[in-house]
PDB file of C-alpha atoms in Angstrom:
ATOM      1  CA  LEU F1180      99.149 112.181 109.062  1.00 82.00           C
ATOM      2  CA  LEU F1181      99.395 108.388 108.959  1.00 83.00           C
ATOM      3  CA  ARG F1182      99.758 106.493 112.241  1.00 83.00           C
ATOM      4  CA  ARG F1183      99.809 102.837 113.041  1.00 83.00           C
ATOM      5  CA  ALA F1184      96.420 101.515 114.242  1.00 84.00           C
ATOM      6  CA  ALA F1185      94.779 104.924 113.834  1.00 84.00           C
ATOM      7  CA  ALA F1186      92.620 106.565 111.208  1.00 86.00           C
ATOM      8  CA  PRO F1187      94.389 108.997 108.848  1.00 86.00           C
ATOM      9  CA  PHE F1188      94.440 112.548 110.213  1.00 84.00           C
ATOM     10  CA  GLN F1189      93.780 115.151 107.523  1.00 84.00           C
ATOM     11  CA  LEU F1190      94.005 118.927 107.835  1.00 78.00           C
ATOM     12  CA  PRO F1191      91.905 121.049 105.467  1.00 71.00           C
ATOM     13  CA  THR F1192      93.677 123.526 103.213  1.00 63.00           C
ATOM     14  CA  ARG F1193      93.102 127.246 103.839  1.00 65.00           C
ATOM     15  CA  ALA F1194      93.257 129.733 101.010  1.00 56.00           C
ATOM     16  CA  ARG F1195      96.063 132.264 101.332  1.00 68.00           C
ATOM     17  CA  GLU F1196      98.462 134.226  99.117  1.00 73.00           C
ATOM     18  CA  VAL F1197     101.740 132.346  98.657  1.00 77.00           C
ATOM     19  CA  PHE F1198     104.914 134.347  97.965  1.00 77.00           C
ATOM     20  CA  ASP F1199     107.741 131.851  98.458  1.00 80.00           C
ATOM     21  CA  VAL F1200     107.735 128.187  99.501  1.00 84.00           C
ATOM     22  CA  THR F1201     111.433 128.224 100.394  1.00 83.00           C
ATOM     23  CA  GLY F1202     111.926 126.647 103.809  1.00 82.00           C
ATOM     24  CA  ALA F1203     108.320 125.494 104.227  1.00 85.00           C
ATOM     25  CA  GLY F1204     109.360 121.874 104.738  1.00 89.00           C
ATOM     26  CA  ASP F1205     112.008 122.854 107.286  1.00 91.00           C
ATOM     27  CA  THR F1206     109.404 124.942 109.117  1.00 91.00           C
ATOM     28  CA  VAL F1207     107.054 121.959 109.285  1.00 91.00           C
ATOM     29  CA  SER F1208     109.800 119.732 110.696  1.00 93.00           C
ATOM     30  CA  ALA F1209     110.898 122.320 113.249  1.00 93.00           C
ATOM     31  CA  ALA F1210     107.380 123.214 114.408  1.00 92.00           C
ATOM     32  CA  LEU F1211     106.370 119.555 114.587  1.00 92.00           C
ATOM     33  CA  GLY F1212     109.402 118.760 116.728  1.00 94.00           C
ATOM     34  CA  CYS F1213     108.803 121.767 119.004  1.00 93.00           C
ATOM     35  CA  GLY F1214     105.185 120.793 119.439  1.00 91.00           C
ATOM     36  CA  ILE F1215     105.999 117.226 120.401  1.00 93.00           C
ATOM     37  CA  ALA F1216     108.775 118.396 122.748  1.00 94.00           C
ATOM     38  CA  ALA F1217     106.263 120.738 124.414  1.00 92.00           C
ATOM     39  CA  GLY F1218     103.920 117.835 125.101  1.00 93.00           C
ATOM     40  CA  LEU F1219     101.419 118.239 122.255  1.00 91.00           C
ATOM     41  CA  SER F1220      99.793 115.182 120.761  1.00 91.00           C
ATOM     42  CA  LEU F1221     100.917 114.244 117.265  1.00 90.00           C
ATOM     43  CA  PRO F1222      97.718 115.611 115.621  1.00 88.00           C
ATOM     44  CA  ASP F1223      98.010 118.890 117.558  1.00 89.00           C
ATOM     45  CA  ALA F1224     101.705 119.208 116.729  1.00 89.00           C
ATOM     46  CA  THR F1225     100.869 118.552 113.070  1.00 90.00           C
ATOM     47  CA  ALA F1226      98.229 121.299 113.144  1.00 87.00           C
ATOM     48  CA  LEU F1227     100.780 123.675 114.673  1.00 88.00           C
ATOM     49  CA  ALA F1228     103.312 122.784 111.972  1.00 89.00           C
ATOM     50  CA  ASN F1229     100.701 123.377 109.286  1.00 88.00           C
ATOM     51  CA  LEU F1230      99.950 126.851 110.654  1.00 86.00           C
ATOM     52  CA  ALA F1231     103.655 127.693 110.877  1.00 89.00           C
ATOM     53  CA  ALA F1232     104.234 126.655 107.265  1.00 88.00           C
ATOM     54  CA  GLY F1233     101.273 128.767 106.173  1.00 87.00           C
ATOM     55  CA  ILE F1234     102.902 131.789 107.797  1.00 88.00           C
ATOM     56  CA  VAL F1235     106.321 131.409 106.190  1.00 88.00           C
ATOM     57  CA  VAL F1236     105.031 130.830 102.644  1.00 87.00           C
ATOM     58  CA  GLY F1237     103.372 134.238 102.915  1.00 87.00           C
ATOM     59  CA  LYS F1238     106.805 135.856 103.218  1.00 88.00           C
ATOM     60  CA  LEU F1239     109.563 136.399 100.663  1.00 84.00           C
ATOM     61  CA  GLY F1240     112.724 134.325 100.899  1.00 84.00           C
ATOM     62  CA  THR F1241     113.727 132.014 103.712  1.00 83.00           C
ATOM     63  CA  ALA F1242     111.630 133.146 106.662  1.00 87.00           C
ATOM     64  CA  THR F1243     110.531 132.136 110.135  1.00 88.00           C
ATOM     65  CA  ALA F1244     107.265 132.143 112.054  1.00 89.00           C
ATOM     66  CA  THR F1245     107.289 133.988 115.367  1.00 90.00           C
ATOM     67  CA  VAL F1246     105.380 132.970 118.477  1.00 88.00           C
ATOM     68  CA  ASP F1247     103.164 136.058 118.143  1.00 87.00           C
ATOM     69  CA  GLU F1248     102.374 135.153 114.529  1.00 87.00           C
ATOM     70  CA  LEU F1249     101.466 131.610 115.573  1.00 86.00           C
ATOM     71  CA  HIS F1250      99.180 132.929 118.317  1.00 80.00           C
ATOM     72  CA  ALA F1251      97.469 135.269 115.843  1.00 77.00           C
ATOM     73  CA  GLU F1252      97.043 132.470 113.307  1.00 79.00           C
ATOM     74  CA  MET F1253      95.549 130.143 115.930  1.00 76.00           C
ATOM     75  CA  ASP F1254      93.128 132.854 117.007  1.00 70.00           C
ATOM     76  CA  ARG F1255      92.133 133.468 113.388  1.00 71.00           C
ATOM     77  CA  HIS F1256      91.212 129.825 112.804  1.00 69.00           C
ATOM     78  CA  ALA F1257      89.597 129.129 116.174  1.00 67.00           C
ATOM     79  CA  PRO F1258      85.772 129.137 116.226  1.00 69.00           C
ATOM     80  CA  LEU F1259      84.244 132.413 117.306  1.00 72.00           C
ATOM     81  CA  PRO F1260      82.955 132.328 120.885  1.00 75.00           C
ATOM     82  CA  GLN F1261      79.229 132.235 121.475  1.00 83.00           C
ATOM     83  CA  GLY F1262      77.056 133.400 124.351  1.00 89.00           C
ATOM     84  CA  LEU F1263      78.378 135.622 127.122  1.00 90.00           C
ATOM     85  CA  VAL F1264      81.385 137.709 126.078  1.00 91.00           C
ATOM     86  CA  THR F1265      83.136 140.356 128.170  1.00 90.00           C
ATOM     87  CA  ALA F1266      83.302 143.969 127.064  1.00 90.00           C
ATOM     88  CA  SER F1267      87.089 143.690 126.821  1.00 89.00           C
ATOM     89  CA  ALA F1268      86.897 140.676 124.484  1.00 88.00           C
ATOM     90  CA  ILE F1269      84.068 141.678 122.145  1.00 92.00           C
ATOM     91  CA  GLY F1270      86.301 144.009 120.107  1.00 89.00           C
ATOM     92  CA  SER F1271      88.554 141.198 118.878  1.00 85.00           C
ATOM     93  CA  VAL F1272      85.538 138.954 118.285  1.00 88.00           C
ATOM     94  CA  ARG F1273      83.970 141.714 116.192  1.00 89.00           C
ATOM     95  CA  GLU F1274      87.163 142.154 114.180  1.00 87.00           C
ATOM     96  CA  ARG F1275      87.279 138.440 113.391  1.00 84.00           C
ATOM     97  CA  ALA F1276      83.677 138.549 112.216  1.00 88.00           C
ATOM     98  CA  ARG F1277      84.500 141.589 110.081  1.00 86.00           C
ATOM     99  CA  ALA F1278      87.509 139.798 108.574  1.00 80.00           C
ATOM    100  CA  ALA F1279      85.216 136.897 107.639  1.00 79.00           C
ATOM    101  CA  GLY F1280      82.901 139.318 105.822  1.00 87.00           C
ATOM    102  CA  GLU F1281      80.083 138.931 108.348  1.00 91.00           C
ATOM    103  CA  ARG F1282      77.576 141.712 109.012  1.00 94.00           C
ATOM    104  CA  VAL F1283      77.114 142.404 112.737  1.00 95.00           C
ATOM    105  CA  VAL F1284      73.840 143.831 114.048  1.00 96.00           C
ATOM    106  CA  ALA F1285      73.670 145.250 117.583  1.00 96.00           C
ATOM    107  CA  ILE F1286      70.650 145.638 119.867  1.00 96.00           C
ATOM    108  CA  ILE F1287      70.116 146.620 123.475  1.00 94.00           C
ATOM    109  CA  ALA F1288      68.790 143.782 125.633  1.00 92.00           C
ATOM    110  CA  PRO F1289      65.169 144.137 126.767  1.00 86.00           C
ATOM    111  CA  ASP F1290      64.824 145.284 130.367  1.00 80.00           C
ATOM    112  CA  ALA F1291      61.584 143.340 130.870  1.00 82.00           C
ATOM    113  CA  PRO F1292      61.211 139.562 131.072  1.00 83.00           C
ATOM    114  CA  ILE F1293      61.439 137.845 127.693  1.00 86.00           C
ATOM    115  CA  ASP F1294      58.044 137.435 126.042  1.00 88.00           C
ATOM    116  CA  VAL F1295      56.787 136.674 122.540  1.00 89.00           C
ATOM    117  CA  ALA F1296      57.129 140.301 121.444  1.00 89.00           C
ATOM    118  CA  ALA F1297      60.755 140.393 122.604  1.00 90.00           C
ATOM    119  CA  LEU F1298      61.525 137.139 120.775  1.00 91.00           C
ATOM    120  CA  ASP F1299      59.929 138.545 117.612  1.00 92.00           C
ATOM    121  CA  PHE F1300      62.111 141.650 117.860  1.00 93.00           C
ATOM    122  CA  ILE F1301      65.263 139.592 118.439  1.00 94.00           C
ATOM    123  CA  ASP F1302      64.513 137.325 115.461  1.00 94.00           C
ATOM    124  CA  ALA F1303      63.793 140.342 113.232  1.00 94.00           C
ATOM    125  CA  ALA F1304      67.054 142.006 114.263  1.00 95.00           C
ATOM    126  CA  ARG F1305      68.986 138.803 113.632  1.00 95.00           C
ATOM    127  CA  ALA F1306      67.563 138.625 110.110  1.00 94.00           C
ATOM    128  CA  LEU F1307      69.254 141.957 109.292  1.00 95.00           C
ATOM    129  CA  GLY F1308      72.759 140.478 109.388  1.00 94.00           C
ATOM    130  CA  ASP F1309      74.974 137.473 109.942  1.00 94.00           C
ATOM    131  CA  ARG F1310      75.668 137.973 113.656  1.00 94.00           C
ATOM    132  CA  LEU F1311      73.576 139.452 116.450  1.00 96.00           C
ATOM    133  CA  LEU F1312      75.273 141.280 119.317  1.00 96.00           C
ATOM    134  CA  MET F1313      73.058 141.967 122.327  1.00 96.00           C
ATOM    135  CA  ILE F1314      74.337 144.583 124.767  1.00 94.00           C
ATOM    136  CA  ALA F1315      72.884 144.000 128.233  1.00 92.00           C
ATOM    137  CA  PRO F1316      72.876 147.076 130.517  1.00 90.00           C
ATOM    138  CA  VAL F1317      73.649 146.244 134.140  1.00 86.00           C
ATOM    139  CA  ALA F1318      73.274 148.466 137.180  1.00 77.00           C
ATOM    140  CA  ASP F1319      76.426 147.125 138.820  1.00 67.00           C
ATOM    141  CA  ALA F1320      79.208 144.659 138.069  1.00 56.00           C
ATOM    142  CA  ARG F1321      76.864 141.661 138.320  1.00 59.00           C
ATOM    143  CA  PRO F1322      74.508 140.900 135.394  1.00 59.00           C
ATOM    144  CA  ASP F1323      70.926 140.104 136.353  1.00 71.00           C
ATOM    145  CA  ALA F1324      69.472 136.605 136.187  1.00 76.00           C
ATOM    146  CA  GLN F1325      68.040 137.154 132.694  1.00 82.00           C
ATOM    147  CA  VAL F1326      71.445 137.594 131.013  1.00 86.00           C
ATOM    148  CA  PRO F1327      72.307 133.848 130.864  1.00 86.00           C
ATOM    149  CA  LEU F1328      68.859 133.214 129.384  1.00 86.00           C
ATOM    150  CA  LEU F1329      69.473 135.823 126.692  1.00 89.00           C
ATOM    151  CA  ALA F1330      72.847 134.257 125.903  1.00 89.00           C
ATOM    152  CA  ALA F1331      71.148 130.887 125.384  1.00 89.00           C
ATOM    153  CA  LEU F1332      68.798 132.170 122.678  1.00 92.00           C
ATOM    154  CA  ARG F1333      69.546 130.638 119.292  1.00 90.00           C
ATOM    155  CA  ALA F1334      69.202 133.953 117.449  1.00 93.00           C
ATOM    156  CA  VAL F1335      71.759 135.685 119.671  1.00 94.00           C
ATOM    157  CA  ASP F1336      75.466 135.229 118.966  1.00 94.00           C
ATOM    158  CA  TRP F1337      76.943 137.345 121.762  1.00 94.00           C
ATOM    159  CA  VAL F1338      75.642 138.984 124.915  1.00 94.00           C
ATOM    160  CA  VAL F1339      77.876 141.618 126.491  1.00 94.00           C
ATOM    161  CA  PRO F1340      76.939 142.854 129.987  1.00 92.00           C
ATOM    162  CA  VAL F1341      78.033 146.461 130.426  1.00 91.00           C
ATOM    163  CA  PRO F1342      77.312 149.214 132.997  1.00 90.00           C
ATOM    164  CA  VAL F1343      74.511 151.533 131.913  1.00 86.00           C
ATOM    165  CA  GLY F1344      76.841 154.513 131.686  1.00 88.00           C
ATOM    166  CA  GLU F1345      79.149 152.713 129.236  1.00 91.00           C
ATOM    167  CA  LEU F1346      76.591 151.680 126.604  1.00 91.00           C
ATOM    168  CA  ASP F1347      77.505 154.382 124.099  1.00 93.00           C
ATOM    169  CA  ALA F1348      81.232 153.823 124.526  1.00 94.00           C
ATOM    170  CA  LEU F1349      80.815 150.099 123.820  1.00 94.00           C
ATOM    171  CA  VAL F1350      78.689 150.705 120.725  1.00 94.00           C
ATOM    172  CA  ASP F1351      81.308 153.169 119.447  1.00 94.00           C
ATOM    173  CA  ALA F1352      84.113 150.689 120.124  1.00 92.00           C
ATOM    174  CA  VAL F1353      82.370 147.726 118.482  1.00 93.00           C
ATOM    175  CA  ALA F1354      81.167 149.784 115.493  1.00 93.00           C
ATOM    176  CA  PRO F1355      78.406 147.386 114.388  1.00 95.00           C
ATOM    177  CA  ASP F1356      77.287 147.382 110.771  1.00 95.00           C
ATOM    178  CA  ALA F1357      73.723 148.084 111.912  1.00 95.00           C
ATOM    179  CA  PHE F1358      71.751 148.843 115.040  1.00 96.00           C
ATOM    180  CA  ALA F1359      68.156 147.753 115.611  1.00 95.00           C
ATOM    181  CA  CYS F1360      65.593 149.054 118.080  1.00 93.00           C
ATOM    182  CA  ARG F1361      61.842 148.821 118.515  1.00 90.00           C
ATOM    183  CA  ALA F1362      59.818 151.430 116.664  1.00 88.00           C
ATOM    184  CA  GLY F1363      58.238 153.973 118.982  1.00 85.00           C
ATOM    185  CA  GLU F1364      60.500 153.099 121.921  1.00 85.00           C
ATOM    186  CA  PRO F1365      63.767 154.662 123.168  1.00 84.00           C
ATOM    187  CA  ALA F1366      66.789 153.249 121.361  1.00 86.00           C
ATOM    188  CA  GLY F1367      68.752 152.925 124.599  1.00 89.00           C
ATOM    189  CA  ILE F1368      71.743 154.898 123.352  1.00 91.00           C
ATOM    190  CA  ALA F1369      72.383 158.590 122.691  1.00 91.00           C
ATOM    191  CA  GLU F1370      71.228 160.309 119.495  1.00 92.00           C
ATOM    192  CA  ALA F1371      74.827 161.199 118.660  1.00 92.00           C
ATOM    193  CA  THR F1372      75.809 157.535 118.850  1.00 92.00           C
ATOM    194  CA  LEU F1373      72.873 156.543 116.647  1.00 90.00           C
ATOM    195  CA  ALA F1374      73.858 159.181 114.090  1.00 92.00           C
ATOM    196  CA  SER F1375      77.383 157.753 113.859  1.00 93.00           C
ATOM    197  CA  LEU F1376      76.202 154.238 112.923  1.00 93.00           C
ATOM    198  CA  PRO F1377      76.088 153.066 109.282  1.00 93.00           C
ATOM    199  CA  ALA F1378      72.466 151.880 109.562  1.00 93.00           C
ATOM    200  CA  VAL F1379      69.706 152.119 112.166  1.00 93.00           C
ATOM    201  CA  HIS F1380      66.534 150.035 111.888  1.00 94.00           C
ATOM    202  CA  ALA F1381      63.412 150.828 113.916  1.00 92.00           C
ATOM    203  CA  LEU F1382      61.548 147.526 113.774  1.00 91.00           C
ATOM    204  CA  PRO F1383      57.769 147.496 114.105  1.00 85.00           C
ATOM    205  CA  ALA F1384      55.939 144.967 116.247  1.00 68.00           C
ATOM    206  CA  LEU F1385      55.632 141.697 114.346  1.00 57.00           C
ATOM    207  CA  ARG F1386      53.365 138.719 114.507  1.00 53.00           C
ATOM    208  CA  ARG F1387      55.323 135.590 115.389  1.00 50.00           C
ATOM    209  CA  GLY F1388      56.855 134.148 112.251  1.00 51.00           C
ATOM    210  CA  ALA F1389      56.214 137.220 110.062  1.00 52.00           C
ATOM    211  CA  PRO F1390      59.274 138.468 108.101  1.00 53.00           C
ATOM    212  CA  PRO F1391      60.797 141.873 108.982  1.00 53.00           C
ATOM    213  CA  ALA F1392      60.010 144.792 106.696  1.00 51.00           C
TER     214      ALA F1392
END
């Protein structure tokens, strides 16, 4: 996008299967005009038009892009959220990570104050995959004061506060690629739930900085 007295605005290409480019230019013009009419800035309207064109070239013949398809495409390209995530939202976040080929590891948040041993365990669990999901049991609807601290840890991608009685249901719904717990300690979820998971790692106590087994 070239504008007077402004730096060129470039949108990166995104790999996708193209079936038919018929009408792609018309889609760009229409989406760009709709975006500007709706009050979007020219760069934002251009990004919208680019997404719309990407949708229609994935269809056969002269096609259109629906509002729902545009919403889905925007969600697909938006950065994944970090930190605190609600139980109702973590499913879609997990699916986006899965679509990107990322391995998600789940753990239960420690119920004691964070210490060196807890940080070692968290780092070791994180090393087992690409994303670390920490499920934080709460006694009522309000997470305790430690939850925001857990969400701020660099090794943790998502922290989901959930009532104690719903831990197993959340693990089943998220279906992580692996679950990690401390060796010799309760896993925090039922044996039946553990048995349904693809991989379960009981991590031994580590010295700070030592690699996981």
